[in-house]
Amino acid sequence: MVRLLPGQAGLRRLKRSEVTLMASPRGIYLSIAEDLRERVEGGDFGDLLPSEAELGHFYGVSRNTTRRALKKLEAEGFIEPFPGSGWRVVRVGRRRPLVERLTDVIAQDSLKVGDAYPSESVLSERLGVSRTALRRALAQMEGQGLLDTVHGKGRTVRALPGTVDQP
């Protein structure tokens, strides 16, 4: 595990000899993700994580390795991409899968079958998530039979939550 000296806040550039990452047969990114998870849970970060470049320098790994670790934490609901700013820590009260939050939009906006679903840009701003993450979650909703997409027309509500058999 990577540890900062007592009393240190934030990140600093470490020498390779100071970084002790436990090798994993599946990749070093898992060790980095575990360390970052501990730091997030311990409150070492404010609302925003350091940049991918800073994290890469800190752990002595490439940006791709850093990104894989961040993507793992995103999948676990600990962090989320924040457009233009990097990665944001998801506080415990907000830690709900994006698909659930998007499904709630149907009830919050009183949408009925056939109604237009809000656009990606509106949802991205409303929920504070990247369009990439949003597209993945919307694709899941389409797969569940909740939404239909017509190229050039946008998305419409195909079924109301709770009326579709979910796998």
PDB file of C-alpha atoms in Angstrom:
ATOM      1  CA  MET A   1       0.000   0.000   0.000  1.00  0.00           C
ATOM      2  CA  VAL A   2       1.052   3.561  -0.590  1.00  0.00           C
ATOM      3  CA  ARG A   3       1.202   5.663   2.541  1.00  0.00           C
ATOM      4  CA  LEU A   4       1.909   9.313   3.122  1.00  0.00           C
ATOM      5  CA  LEU A   5       3.988  10.334   6.096  1.00  0.00           C
ATOM      6  CA  PRO A   6       1.966  11.331   9.179  1.00  0.00           C
ATOM      7  CA  GLY A   7       0.695  14.881   8.984  1.00  0.00           C
ATOM      8  CA  GLN A   8       0.891  15.094   5.204  1.00  0.00           C
ATOM      9  CA  ALA A   9      -2.184  16.198   3.348  1.00  0.00           C
ATOM     10  CA  GLY A  10      -2.797  15.651  -0.327  1.00  0.00           C
ATOM     11  CA  LEU A  11      -0.348  14.074  -2.697  1.00  0.00           C
ATOM     12  CA  ARG A  12       3.317  14.680  -3.274  1.00  0.00           C
ATOM     13  CA  ARG A  13       5.748  13.304  -5.805  1.00  0.00           C
ATOM     14  CA  LEU A  14       7.267  10.107  -4.449  1.00  0.00           C
ATOM     15  CA  LYS A  15      10.434   8.333  -5.405  1.00  0.00           C
ATOM     16  CA  ARG A  16       9.903   4.878  -6.840  1.00  0.00           C
ATOM     17  CA  SER A  17      11.524   3.338  -3.723  1.00  0.00           C
ATOM     18  CA  GLU A  18       8.890   4.979  -1.474  1.00  0.00           C
ATOM     19  CA  VAL A  19       5.954   3.413  -3.297  1.00  0.00           C
ATOM     20  CA  THR A  20       5.081  -0.123  -2.275  1.00  0.00           C
ATOM     21  CA  LEU A  21       2.266  -1.451  -4.418  1.00  0.00           C
ATOM     22  CA  MET A  22       1.263  -5.037  -3.984  1.00  0.00           C
ATOM     23  CA  ALA A  23       1.442  -6.730  -7.367  1.00  0.00           C
ATOM     24  CA  SER A  24      -1.708  -8.423  -8.531  1.00  0.00           C
ATOM     25  CA  PRO A  25      -1.874 -11.167 -11.149  1.00  0.00           C
ATOM     26  CA  ARG A  26      -4.676  -9.137 -12.774  1.00  0.00           C
ATOM     27  CA  GLY A  27      -2.888  -5.796 -12.644  1.00  0.00           C
ATOM     28  CA  ILE A  28      -1.347  -3.124 -10.457  1.00  0.00           C
ATOM     29  CA  TYR A  29      -4.418  -0.960 -11.040  1.00  0.00           C
ATOM     30  CA  LEU A  30      -6.315  -3.094  -8.498  1.00  0.00           C
ATOM     31  CA  SER A  31      -3.838  -2.155  -5.765  1.00  0.00           C
ATOM     32  CA  ILE A  32      -4.106   1.498  -6.742  1.00  0.00           C
ATOM     33  CA  ALA A  33      -7.917   1.285  -6.724  1.00  0.00           C
ATOM     34  CA  GLU A  34      -7.842  -0.268  -3.243  1.00  0.00           C
ATOM     35  CA  ASP A  35      -5.554   2.476  -1.930  1.00  0.00           C
ATOM     36  CA  LEU A  36      -7.679   5.211  -3.506  1.00  0.00           C
ATOM     37  CA  ARG A  37     -10.840   3.610  -2.049  1.00  0.00           C
ATOM     38  CA  GLU A  38      -9.278   3.739   1.438  1.00  0.00           C
ATOM     39  CA  ARG A  39      -8.338   7.385   0.921  1.00  0.00           C
ATOM     40  CA  VAL A  40     -11.842   8.287  -0.308  1.00  0.00           C
ATOM     41  CA  GLU A  41     -13.463   6.484   2.635  1.00  0.00           C
ATOM     42  CA  GLY A  42     -10.972   8.106   5.023  1.00  0.00           C
ATOM     43  CA  GLY A  43     -11.852  11.565   3.729  1.00  0.00           C
ATOM     44  CA  ASP A  44      -8.381  12.305   2.354  1.00  0.00           C
ATOM     45  CA  PHE A  45      -9.911  14.100  -0.637  1.00  0.00           C
ATOM     46  CA  GLY A  46     -12.369  16.940  -0.771  1.00  0.00           C
ATOM     47  CA  ASP A  47     -14.996  16.832  -3.475  1.00  0.00           C
ATOM     48  CA  LEU A  48     -12.506  16.401  -6.316  1.00  0.00           C
ATOM     49  CA  LEU A  49      -9.696  13.890  -6.711  1.00  0.00           C
ATOM     50  CA  PRO A  50      -6.297  15.043  -7.981  1.00  0.00           C
ATOM     51  CA  SER A  51      -5.849  14.901 -11.753  1.00  0.00           C
ATOM     52  CA  GLU A  52      -5.046  11.620 -13.503  1.00  0.00           C
ATOM     53  CA  ALA A  53      -1.561  12.972 -14.226  1.00  0.00           C
ATOM     54  CA  GLU A  54      -0.944  13.800 -10.547  1.00  0.00           C
ATOM     55  CA  LEU A  55      -2.182  10.375  -9.460  1.00  0.00           C
ATOM     56  CA  GLY A  56       0.007   8.715 -12.099  1.00  0.00           C
ATOM     57  CA  HIS A  57       3.076  10.586 -10.813  1.00  0.00           C
ATOM     58  CA  PHE A  58       2.180   9.773  -7.221  1.00  0.00           C
ATOM     59  CA  TYR A  59       1.857   6.045  -7.857  1.00  0.00           C
ATOM     60  CA  GLY A  60       4.609   5.940 -10.481  1.00  0.00           C
ATOM     61  CA  VAL A  61       2.379   4.440 -13.167  1.00  0.00           C
ATOM     62  CA  SER A  62       1.056   5.426 -16.581  1.00  0.00           C
ATOM     63  CA  ARG A  63      -2.115   7.416 -17.123  1.00  0.00           C
ATOM     64  CA  ASN A  64      -3.818   4.306 -18.545  1.00  0.00           C
ATOM     65  CA  THR A  65      -3.130   2.363 -15.339  1.00  0.00           C
ATOM     66  CA  THR A  66      -4.425   5.271 -13.285  1.00  0.00           C
ATOM     67  CA  ARG A  67      -7.534   5.495 -15.444  1.00  0.00           C
ATOM     68  CA  ARG A  68      -8.243   1.751 -15.031  1.00  0.00           C
ATOM     69  CA  ALA A  69      -8.114   2.179 -11.246  1.00  0.00           C
ATOM     70  CA  LEU A  70     -10.462   5.176 -11.443  1.00  0.00           C
ATOM     71  CA  LYS A  71     -12.877   3.278 -13.713  1.00  0.00           C
ATOM     72  CA  LYS A  72     -12.989   0.441 -11.168  1.00  0.00           C
ATOM     73  CA  LEU A  73     -13.925   2.896  -8.417  1.00  0.00           C
ATOM     74  CA  GLU A  74     -16.525   4.466 -10.707  1.00  0.00           C
ATOM     75  CA  ALA A  75     -18.113   1.040 -11.239  1.00  0.00           C
ATOM     76  CA  GLU A  76     -18.228   0.599  -7.450  1.00  0.00           C
ATOM     77  CA  GLY A  77     -19.949   3.971  -7.009  1.00  0.00           C
ATOM     78  CA  PHE A  78     -17.157   5.677  -5.045  1.00  0.00           C
ATOM     79  CA  ILE A  79     -16.313   8.306  -7.647  1.00  0.00           C
ATOM     80  CA  GLU A  80     -17.835   9.692 -10.813  1.00  0.00           C
ATOM     81  CA  PRO A  81     -16.430  11.618 -13.750  1.00  0.00           C
ATOM     82  CA  PHE A  82     -17.132  15.319 -13.574  1.00  0.00           C
ATOM     83  CA  PRO A  83     -17.003  17.031 -16.973  1.00  0.00           C
ATOM     84  CA  GLY A  84     -14.165  19.522 -17.229  1.00  0.00           C
ATOM     85  CA  SER A  85     -12.909  18.913 -13.694  1.00  0.00           C
ATOM     86  CA  GLY A  86     -11.789  15.309 -13.448  1.00  0.00           C
ATOM     87  CA  TRP A  87     -13.190  12.869 -10.892  1.00  0.00           C
ATOM     88  CA  ARG A  88     -15.575  13.714  -8.070  1.00  0.00           C
ATOM     89  CA  VAL A  89     -16.030  11.787  -4.834  1.00  0.00           C
ATOM     90  CA  VAL A  90     -19.554  10.431  -4.475  1.00  0.00           C
ATOM     91  CA  ARG A  91     -20.773  10.998  -0.948  1.00  0.00           C
ATOM     92  CA  VAL A  92     -22.569   8.127   0.786  1.00  0.00           C
ATOM     93  CA  GLY A  93     -26.043   9.644   0.437  1.00  0.00           C
ATOM     94  CA  ARG A  94     -25.596  10.025  -3.319  1.00  0.00           C
ATOM     95  CA  ARG A  95     -24.128   6.558  -3.895  1.00  0.00           C
ATOM     96  CA  ARG A  96     -26.841   5.105  -6.090  1.00  0.00           C
ATOM     97  CA  PRO A  97     -26.332   3.527  -9.477  1.00  0.00           C
ATOM     98  CA  LEU A  98     -26.846   5.973 -12.316  1.00  0.00           C
ATOM     99  CA  VAL A  99     -29.442   3.685 -13.911  1.00  0.00           C
ATOM    100  CA  GLU A 100     -31.605   3.986 -10.775  1.00  0.00           C
ATOM    101  CA  ARG A 101     -31.249   7.764 -10.779  1.00  0.00           C
ATOM    102  CA  LEU A 102     -32.208   7.888 -14.459  1.00  0.00           C
ATOM    103  CA  THR A 103     -35.182   5.605 -13.865  1.00  0.00           C
ATOM    104  CA  ASP A 104     -36.353   8.018 -11.151  1.00  0.00           C
ATOM    105  CA  VAL A 105     -36.475  10.778 -13.777  1.00  0.00           C
ATOM    106  CA  ILE A 106     -39.518   9.071 -15.337  1.00  0.00           C
ATOM    107  CA  ALA A 107     -41.500   9.443 -12.095  1.00  0.00           C
ATOM    108  CA  GLN A 108     -40.056  12.854 -11.166  1.00  0.00           C
ATOM    109  CA  ASP A 109     -41.029  14.329 -14.536  1.00  0.00           C
ATOM    110  CA  SER A 110     -44.405  12.480 -14.567  1.00  0.00           C
ATOM    111  CA  LEU A 111     -43.573  10.870 -17.906  1.00  0.00           C
ATOM    112  CA  LYS A 112     -45.930   8.397 -19.515  1.00  0.00           C
ATOM    113  CA  VAL A 113     -45.367   5.720 -22.158  1.00  0.00           C
ATOM    114  CA  GLY A 114     -44.586   7.458 -25.449  1.00  0.00           C
ATOM    115  CA  ASP A 115     -43.420  10.717 -23.856  1.00  0.00           C
ATOM    116  CA  ALA A 116     -40.052  12.159 -24.843  1.00  0.00           C
ATOM    117  CA  TYR A 117     -37.273  11.376 -22.344  1.00  0.00           C
ATOM    118  CA  PRO A 118     -34.965  14.316 -21.480  1.00  0.00           C
ATOM    119  CA  SER A 119     -31.933  14.824 -23.725  1.00  0.00           C
ATOM    120  CA  GLU A 120     -28.394  13.758 -22.817  1.00  0.00           C
ATOM    121  CA  SER A 121     -27.278  17.345 -22.330  1.00  0.00           C
ATOM    122  CA  VAL A 122     -30.170  18.108 -19.966  1.00  0.00           C
ATOM    123  CA  LEU A 123     -29.602  14.899 -17.980  1.00  0.00           C
ATOM    124  CA  SER A 124     -25.826  15.437 -17.828  1.00  0.00           C
ATOM    125  CA  GLU A 125     -26.266  18.857 -16.268  1.00  0.00           C
ATOM    126  CA  ARG A 126     -29.171  17.808 -14.043  1.00  0.00           C
ATOM    127  CA  LEU A 127     -27.367  14.777 -12.560  1.00  0.00           C
ATOM    128  CA  GLY A 128     -23.812  16.132 -12.760  1.00  0.00           C
ATOM    129  CA  VAL A 129     -22.423  13.175 -14.706  1.00  0.00           C
ATOM    130  CA  SER A 130     -20.437  12.840 -17.911  1.00  0.00           C
ATOM    131  CA  ARG A 131     -22.210  12.090 -21.153  1.00  0.00           C
ATOM    132  CA  THR A 132     -20.142   8.920 -21.539  1.00  0.00           C
ATOM    133  CA  ALA A 133     -21.388   7.502 -18.234  1.00  0.00           C
ATOM    134  CA  LEU A 134     -24.872   8.702 -19.103  1.00  0.00           C
ATOM    135  CA  ARG A 135     -24.865   6.914 -22.461  1.00  0.00           C
ATOM    136  CA  ARG A 136     -23.844   3.638 -20.822  1.00  0.00           C
ATOM    137  CA  ALA A 137     -26.663   3.888 -18.283  1.00  0.00           C
ATOM    138  CA  LEU A 138     -29.210   4.864 -20.947  1.00  0.00           C
ATOM    139  CA  ALA A 139     -28.149   1.840 -23.007  1.00  0.00           C
ATOM    140  CA  GLN A 140     -28.869  -0.337 -19.960  1.00  0.00           C
ATOM    141  CA  MET A 141     -32.322   1.219 -19.656  1.00  0.00           C
ATOM    142  CA  GLU A 142     -32.951   0.488 -23.332  1.00  0.00           C
ATOM    143  CA  GLY A 143     -31.852  -3.102 -22.740  1.00  0.00           C
ATOM    144  CA  GLN A 144     -34.309  -3.338 -19.842  1.00  0.00           C
ATOM    145  CA  GLY A 145     -37.106  -2.184 -22.138  1.00  0.00           C
ATOM    146  CA  LEU A 146     -37.726   1.154 -20.405  1.00  0.00           C
ATOM    147  CA  LEU A 147     -36.643   3.418 -23.280  1.00  0.00           C
ATOM    148  CA  ASP A 148     -36.699   3.423 -27.067  1.00  0.00           C
ATOM    149  CA  THR A 149     -34.258   5.368 -29.217  1.00  0.00           C
ATOM    150  CA  VAL A 150     -34.997   6.697 -32.671  1.00  0.00           C
ATOM    151  CA  HIS A 151     -31.931   8.023 -34.469  1.00  0.00           C
ATOM    152  CA  GLY A 152     -32.279  11.779 -34.877  1.00  0.00           C
ATOM    153  CA  LYS A 153     -35.407  11.930 -32.698  1.00  0.00           C
ATOM    154  CA  GLY A 154     -34.086  11.105 -29.246  1.00  0.00           C
ATOM    155  CA  ARG A 155     -35.436   8.735 -26.638  1.00  0.00           C
ATOM    156  CA  THR A 156     -38.983   7.996 -25.583  1.00  0.00           C
ATOM    157  CA  VAL A 157     -40.427   6.121 -22.630  1.00  0.00           C
ATOM    158  CA  ARG A 158     -41.299   2.584 -23.727  1.00  0.00           C
ATOM    159  CA  ALA A 159     -42.498   1.240 -20.369  1.00  0.00           C
ATOM    160  CA  LEU A 160     -42.914   2.542 -16.849  1.00  0.00           C
ATOM    161  CA  PRO A 161     -40.568   1.264 -14.108  1.00  0.00           C
ATOM    162  CA  GLY A 162     -41.966  -1.760 -12.333  1.00  0.00           C
ATOM    163  CA  THR A 163     -44.001  -2.896 -15.336  1.00  0.00           C
ATOM    164  CA  VAL A 164     -41.056  -4.508 -17.122  1.00  0.00           C
ATOM    165  CA  ASP A 165     -39.614  -7.905 -16.156  1.00  0.00           C
ATOM    166  CA  GLN A 166     -36.021  -7.235 -15.191  1.00  0.00           C
ATOM    167  CA  PRO A 167     -33.319  -9.931 -15.376  1.00  0.00           C
TER     168      PRO A 167
END
